[in-house]
Amino acid sequence: EIGRKQRHLDFRAMDASESPTKRGTKRKSAAEATQIVQFLKEVDGYTPTIPEEVTRYYLQLGGAATEDATITKLVSLATDKFIADIVHEAKELGKLRRSGTGGGEGEGEGDDVLEMHDLAESLRQRGIKISKPSADTGAVSVSASS
């Protein structure tokens, strides 16, 4: 945790397996509407990892500017999920790599170290390529494949 209190959102209420096979029943529609309203209330109380101002900036930069705070929070939530998945996968890749090499001396079982090459591999699997900083600029190069 980064020092912020964050609420954990319950996505189970929005599980697609609960949706009806036939549309039309008012009772089921009311239950779904209630679930959506509850989910949106939880989103309102959620503090995203990426500040909302940053999310708004990149939405505007990408041509999808909005003043709706709920939309901004939903995009921030999706971004948080994307980042969490990348970090989780990178940590798993690191564990696999260390278990294959026998681990280093002095490493305990609880040692989770996120290393750049594990992160780069996790990103590469999602079509995002990063390379080391250049000596003259110090900037990291990032490119996405389509």
CSV table of C-alpha atoms in Angstrom, one decimal:
chain,number,residue,atom,x,y,z
A,1,GLU,CA,0.0,0.0,0.0
A,2,ILE,CA,1.2,3.5,-0.9
A,3,GLY,CA,0.1,5.1,2.3
A,4,ARG,CA,-3.5,5.8,1.2
A,5,LYS,CA,-6.6,4.1,2.3
A,6,GLN,CA,-8.2,2.4,-0.6
A,7,ARG,CA,-11.4,0.6,-0.8
A,8,HIS,CA,-11.6,-2.8,-2.5
A,9,LEU,CA,-14.3,-2.8,-5.1
A,10,ASP,CA,-16.5,-5.9,-5.3
A,11,PHE,CA,-16.7,-6.9,-9.0
A,12,ARG,CA,-18.7,-10.0,-8.2
A,13,ALA,CA,-21.9,-8.1,-8.3
A,14,MET,CA,-21.2,-7.2,-11.9
A,15,ASP,CA,-20.4,-10.8,-12.9
A,16,ALA,CA,-21.6,-11.5,-16.5
A,17,SER,CA,-22.7,-15.1,-15.4
A,18,GLU,CA,-25.5,-13.5,-13.4
A,19,SER,CA,-27.0,-11.8,-16.4
A,20,PRO,CA,-30.3,-13.3,-17.6
A,21,THR,CA,-30.4,-15.4,-20.7
A,22,LYS,CA,-33.6,-13.8,-21.8
A,23,ARG,CA,-34.1,-10.0,-21.5
A,24,GLY,CA,-37.3,-8.5,-20.4
A,25,THR,CA,-38.2,-9.3,-16.8
A,26,LYS,CA,-38.7,-6.1,-14.9
A,27,ARG,CA,-37.6,-7.8,-11.6
A,28,LYS,CA,-34.2,-8.8,-13.1
A,29,SER,CA,-33.7,-5.4,-14.7
A,30,ALA,CA,-34.4,-3.7,-11.4
A,31,ALA,CA,-31.9,-6.0,-9.6
A,32,GLU,CA,-29.3,-5.2,-12.3
A,33,ALA,CA,-29.9,-1.5,-12.0
A,34,THR,CA,-29.5,-1.7,-8.2
A,35,GLN,CA,-26.2,-3.6,-8.7
A,36,ILE,CA,-25.0,-0.9,-11.1
A,37,VAL,CA,-26.0,1.9,-8.8
A,38,GLN,CA,-24.2,0.2,-5.9
A,39,PHE,CA,-21.1,-0.3,-8.0
A,40,LEU,CA,-21.1,3.3,-9.0
A,41,LYS,CA,-21.4,4.4,-5.4
A,42,GLU,CA,-18.4,2.2,-4.5
A,43,VAL,CA,-16.5,3.8,-7.4
A,44,ASP,CA,-17.3,7.3,-6.0
A,45,GLY,CA,-15.6,6.3,-2.8
A,46,TYR,CA,-12.5,4.8,-4.5
A,47,THR,CA,-9.2,6.6,-4.4
A,48,PRO,CA,-7.3,5.7,-7.6
A,49,THR,CA,-3.5,5.2,-7.6
A,50,ILE,CA,-3.1,7.5,-10.6
A,51,PRO,CA,-4.5,11.0,-9.6
A,52,GLU,CA,-7.7,11.9,-11.4
A,53,GLU,CA,-6.1,15.1,-12.8
A,54,VAL,CA,-3.6,12.9,-14.7
A,55,THR,CA,-6.4,10.6,-16.0
A,56,ARG,CA,-8.3,13.7,-17.2
A,57,TYR,CA,-5.2,15.0,-18.9
A,58,TYR,CA,-4.6,11.8,-20.8
A,59,LEU,CA,-8.2,11.5,-21.7
A,60,GLN,CA,-8.1,15.0,-23.2
A,61,LEU,CA,-4.8,14.3,-24.9
A,62,GLY,CA,-6.4,11.2,-26.5
A,63,GLY,CA,-9.5,13.1,-27.6
A,64,ALA,CA,-11.9,11.8,-25.0
A,65,ALA,CA,-12.2,14.7,-22.7
A,66,THR,CA,-15.0,14.5,-20.1
A,67,GLU,CA,-16.1,16.6,-17.1
A,68,ASP,CA,-18.0,13.6,-15.7
A,69,ALA,CA,-16.1,12.5,-12.5
A,70,THR,CA,-17.6,9.0,-12.7
A,71,ILE,CA,-16.2,8.4,-16.1
A,72,THR,CA,-12.8,9.7,-15.0
A,73,LYS,CA,-12.9,7.4,-12.0
A,74,LEU,CA,-13.9,4.4,-14.1
A,75,VAL,CA,-11.0,5.0,-16.5
A,76,SER,CA,-8.7,5.4,-13.4
A,77,LEU,CA,-10.1,2.1,-12.0
A,78,ALA,CA,-9.4,0.3,-15.3
A,79,THR,CA,-5.9,1.8,-15.3
A,80,ASP,CA,-5.3,0.6,-11.8
A,81,LYS,CA,-6.4,-2.9,-12.8
A,82,PHE,CA,-4.1,-2.8,-15.9
A,83,ILE,CA,-1.1,-1.7,-13.8
A,84,ALA,CA,-1.9,-4.3,-11.0
A,85,ASP,CA,-2.0,-7.1,-13.6
A,86,ILE,CA,1.3,-6.1,-15.1
A,87,VAL,CA,3.0,-5.8,-11.7
A,88,HIS,CA,1.5,-9.1,-10.6
A,89,GLU,CA,2.6,-10.9,-13.7
A,90,ALA,CA,6.1,-9.4,-13.5
A,91,LYS,CA,6.4,-10.6,-9.9
A,92,GLU,CA,5.3,-14.1,-10.9
A,93,LEU,CA,7.8,-14.1,-13.8
A,94,GLY,CA,10.5,-13.2,-11.3
A,95,LYS,CA,9.5,-16.0,-8.9
A,96,LEU,CA,9.6,-18.5,-11.8
A,97,ARG,CA,13.0,-17.2,-13.0
A,98,ARG,CA,14.5,-17.3,-9.5
A,99,SER,CA,13.1,-20.8,-8.8
A,100,GLY,CA,14.7,-22.0,-12.0
A,101,THR,CA,18.1,-20.7,-11.1
A,102,GLY,CA,17.9,-21.8,-7.5
A,103,GLY,CA,17.6,-18.2,-6.2
A,104,GLY,CA,20.4,-16.1,-4.8
A,105,GLU,CA,22.3,-16.5,-1.6
A,106,GLY,CA,20.5,-14.9,1.4
A,107,GLU,CA,17.1,-14.7,-0.4
A,108,GLY,CA,14.2,-15.7,1.8
A,109,GLU,CA,11.0,-17.2,0.5
A,110,GLY,CA,9.1,-13.9,1.3
A,111,ASP,CA,11.5,-11.8,-0.8
A,112,ASP,CA,9.5,-10.3,-3.7
A,113,VAL,CA,11.8,-8.1,-5.7
A,114,LEU,CA,10.4,-6.5,-8.9
A,115,GLU,CA,13.2,-6.4,-11.4
A,116,MET,CA,13.2,-4.4,-14.6
A,117,HIS,CA,13.6,-7.3,-16.9
A,118,ASP,CA,10.6,-9.1,-15.4
A,119,LEU,CA,8.6,-5.9,-15.8
A,120,ALA,CA,9.8,-5.5,-19.4
A,121,GLU,CA,8.7,-9.1,-20.2
A,122,SER,CA,5.3,-8.5,-18.7
A,123,LEU,CA,4.8,-5.4,-20.7
A,124,ARG,CA,6.2,-7.1,-23.9
A,125,GLN,CA,3.5,-9.7,-23.6
A,126,ARG,CA,1.0,-6.9,-23.8
A,127,GLY,CA,2.6,-5.4,-26.9
A,128,ILE,CA,4.5,-2.7,-25.0
A,129,LYS,CA,8.3,-2.6,-25.6
A,130,ILE,CA,10.6,-0.6,-23.4
A,131,SER,CA,14.3,-0.2,-23.8
A,132,LYS,CA,17.1,1.1,-21.6
A,133,PRO,CA,17.8,4.8,-21.3
A,134,SER,CA,20.1,6.3,-23.9
A,135,ALA,CA,23.4,7.6,-22.6
A,136,ASP,CA,22.9,11.1,-24.0
A,137,THR,CA,19.3,11.8,-23.0
A,138,GLY,CA,18.7,9.4,-20.1
A,139,ALA,CA,15.1,8.8,-21.4
A,140,VAL,CA,13.5,5.4,-21.5
A,141,SER,CA,12.1,4.5,-24.9
A,142,VAL,CA,8.6,3.0,-24.9
A,143,SER,CA,6.7,1.8,-28.0
A,144,ALA,CA,3.5,-0.1,-28.4
A,145,SER,CA,2.7,-2.5,-31.2
A,146,SER,CA,-0.7,-2.8,-32.7
